[in-house]
């Protein structure tokens, strides 16, 4: 279950996790399908982009991944890099295979374009959550479907309302990792479906590798 907001913001030094709590913190107690949507726009910069995709790999290594695609427990991960309305790259689909994740991330190329998050959400639903061929659901029906946005929320607004409605239709649980001081809070709140507790505000991309943030994030999505 999700940690309470108070618990998720407790400093690492105050947390003495029991074995049961540690299991929760690694997503072993329930199934979770996590789709990362990574902003690859020119505002981010290539160095920050690489920090962000290293964070995705660190998360994959931290979680207890499913044993198969039909595993009723544990986690699977997917990654979509997005840019402009027509620039979306499924870096890897929902998978439990850490080697596949690492190999795909090693070959990732920074889009360095404009940003349109609405089109990215729709693309993720139509190509990761659902099969692009026949529309069959690829996300596990018994799993929580989590979208993790790594962005500052500065984006084109085209298709955003349609995208938010599509997220609700698919029962997406959003988490927003908002990096930097120049953020668009209105967009971030829309992405978080109005839940301020689902928005992690961090000062910069270096924060992604800090234990104080990383541990809170893992407990939140699990």
XYZ file of C-alpha atoms in Angstrom:
222
model
C 0.000 0.000 0.000
C 1.061 3.579 -0.540
C 2.805 5.166 2.391
C 1.056 8.071 4.033
C 2.304 11.491 3.069
C 3.892 11.890 6.490
C 5.711 8.594 6.233
C 6.851 9.239 2.677
C 8.504 12.468 3.749
C 10.238 11.099 6.830
C 14.020 11.428 6.669
C 15.930 8.247 5.969
C 17.718 8.375 9.308
C 14.379 8.069 11.112
C 13.300 4.928 9.291
C 14.082 1.530 10.743
C 12.261 -0.759 8.362
C 11.015 -4.113 9.548
C 11.216 -7.026 7.073
C 7.524 -6.503 6.269
C 8.042 -2.790 5.627
C 11.100 -3.531 3.513
C 9.020 -5.898 1.387
C 6.470 -3.143 0.818
C 9.297 -0.776 -0.096
C 10.395 -3.130 -2.878
C 6.927 -3.817 -4.337
C 6.858 -7.491 -3.339
C 3.459 -7.486 -1.652
C 1.337 -6.524 -4.639
C 1.601 -6.204 -8.432
C 2.585 -2.841 -9.898
C 3.063 -1.893 -13.554
C 5.103 1.317 -13.654
C 5.271 3.411 -16.831
C 7.867 6.185 -16.752
C 7.206 9.172 -19.015
C 10.498 11.008 -19.385
C 10.609 14.542 -20.749
C 13.192 14.618 -23.549
C 12.621 18.250 -24.502
C 15.342 20.808 -25.124
C 14.585 22.548 -21.801
C 15.900 19.543 -19.903
C 19.389 19.408 -21.381
C 21.304 16.277 -22.274
C 23.155 15.977 -18.965
C 19.925 16.110 -16.960
C 18.307 13.704 -19.396
C 21.024 11.152 -18.677
C 20.606 11.674 -14.929
C 16.909 10.922 -15.359
C 17.332 7.706 -17.304
C 19.967 6.499 -14.830
C 17.315 7.071 -12.162
C 14.911 4.807 -14.064
C 17.541 2.061 -14.130
C 18.231 2.520 -10.415
C 14.512 2.087 -9.711
C 14.436 -1.081 -11.806
C 17.347 -2.487 -9.815
C 15.738 -1.574 -6.495
C 12.321 -3.098 -7.106
C 11.557 -6.791 -6.979
C 10.650 -7.430 -10.594
C 8.060 -9.963 -11.687
C 9.250 -13.414 -12.744
C 7.081 -13.520 -15.873
C 4.587 -11.256 -17.611
C 1.785 -13.233 -15.978
C 3.268 -13.056 -12.464
C 0.503 -11.990 -10.073
C 2.914 -10.093 -7.828
C 5.905 -7.755 -8.021
C 6.766 -5.038 -10.540
C 7.148 -4.487 -14.256
C 8.506 -1.291 -15.785
C 8.178 0.573 -19.085
C 9.750 3.796 -20.338
C 8.481 6.342 -22.841
C 10.624 9.319 -23.798
C 8.564 12.160 -25.206
C 9.150 15.432 -26.958
C 6.900 17.268 -29.390
C 3.427 16.188 -30.457
C 4.904 13.686 -32.921
C 8.020 12.707 -30.956
C 7.488 9.690 -28.714
C 9.908 6.833 -28.212
C 8.939 3.639 -26.390
C 12.401 2.894 -25.017
C 11.143 -0.412 -23.635
C 7.622 -1.804 -23.091
C 6.343 -3.239 -19.816
C 8.928 -5.801 -18.824
C 10.329 -7.730 -15.883
C 13.667 -8.342 -17.639
C 16.432 -6.228 -16.105
C 18.840 -7.065 -18.928
C 16.321 -5.798 -21.475
C 15.885 -2.604 -19.454
C 19.636 -1.996 -19.130
C 20.314 -2.692 -22.808
C 17.545 -0.344 -23.938
C 18.739 2.443 -21.646
C 22.304 2.037 -22.904
C 21.051 2.852 -26.409
C 18.658 5.681 -25.548
C 18.988 8.875 -27.592
C 17.937 12.267 -26.276
C 15.153 13.746 -28.431
C 16.088 17.386 -27.709
C 12.797 18.768 -29.048
C 9.776 20.692 -27.817
C 7.393 19.148 -25.277
C 3.826 17.898 -25.466
C 2.823 15.765 -22.504
C -0.766 15.199 -23.657
C 0.320 13.402 -26.808
C 2.831 11.417 -24.754
C 0.151 10.141 -22.372
C -2.095 9.088 -25.235
C 0.836 7.356 -26.944
C 1.748 5.525 -23.732
C -1.797 4.273 -23.276
C -2.164 3.193 -26.906
C 1.274 1.576 -27.202
C 2.295 0.429 -23.702
C -0.867 -0.058 -21.646
C -2.765 -1.377 -24.665
C -1.517 -3.358 -27.638
C -1.050 -1.062 -30.660
C -2.241 -3.874 -32.907
C -5.552 -4.951 -31.423
C -6.109 -2.722 -28.394
C -5.848 -5.618 -25.952
C -4.674 -4.635 -22.493
C -0.975 -5.359 -21.936
C -0.903 -3.986 -18.398
C -1.842 -6.693 -15.906
C -5.474 -6.374 -14.896
C -4.745 -7.201 -11.267
C -1.851 -4.720 -11.049
C -1.868 -1.075 -10.068
C -1.037 0.920 -13.183
C 1.315 3.741 -12.253
C 2.437 6.580 -14.534
C 5.558 8.393 -13.320
C 6.150 11.758 -14.990
C 9.683 13.156 -14.869
C 9.252 16.747 -15.986
C 9.012 20.394 -15.025
C 5.506 20.618 -16.443
C 6.440 23.228 -19.047
C 4.668 21.770 -22.040
C 2.264 22.366 -24.874
C -1.356 21.989 -23.792
C -2.701 20.310 -26.919
C -4.504 17.025 -26.152
C -3.889 17.429 -22.416
C -7.530 17.248 -21.330
C -8.143 14.244 -23.579
C -5.035 12.611 -22.141
C -6.123 13.193 -18.536
C -9.506 11.628 -19.296
C -7.752 8.635 -20.868
C -5.649 8.215 -17.721
C -8.779 8.174 -15.589
C -10.423 5.655 -17.901
C -7.446 3.307 -17.506
C -7.362 3.791 -13.698
C -3.861 5.245 -13.805
C -2.258 6.203 -10.489
C -0.008 9.176 -11.304
C 3.213 10.298 -9.675
C 4.901 13.512 -10.773
C 8.602 14.126 -10.209
C 8.907 17.872 -10.772
C 12.492 19.032 -11.116
C 13.839 22.568 -10.985
C 12.428 25.860 -9.762
C 10.694 26.941 -12.980
C 7.702 24.599 -13.000
C 4.109 24.920 -14.185
C 2.119 23.907 -11.109
C -1.204 23.971 -12.950
C 0.021 21.313 -15.375
C 1.654 19.309 -12.590
C -1.626 19.218 -10.665
C -3.476 18.045 -13.757
C -0.939 15.270 -14.256
C -1.310 14.320 -10.597
C -5.108 14.242 -10.984
C -5.359 16.967 -8.370
C -3.417 15.087 -5.683
C -0.658 17.341 -4.335
C 0.802 14.418 -2.369
C 1.565 12.721 -5.703
C 3.879 15.581 -6.728
C 7.516 15.329 -5.658
C 9.178 18.742 -5.930
C 12.957 18.547 -6.122
C 15.428 21.341 -6.785
C 17.347 19.687 -9.635
C 18.108 16.447 -11.456
C 20.965 15.656 -9.078
C 18.279 15.046 -6.452
C 17.223 11.882 -8.275
C 20.302 10.075 -6.981
C 19.983 11.296 -3.393
C 18.837 8.636 -0.878
C 16.515 11.123 0.827
C 14.489 11.388 -2.385
C 15.053 7.917 -3.825
C 13.830 6.063 -0.734
C 10.700 8.226 -0.481
C 9.944 7.629 -4.138
C 10.287 3.844 -3.886
C 8.000 3.679 -0.860
C 5.456 5.886 -2.605
C 5.078 3.849 -5.783
C 5.015 0.593 -3.823
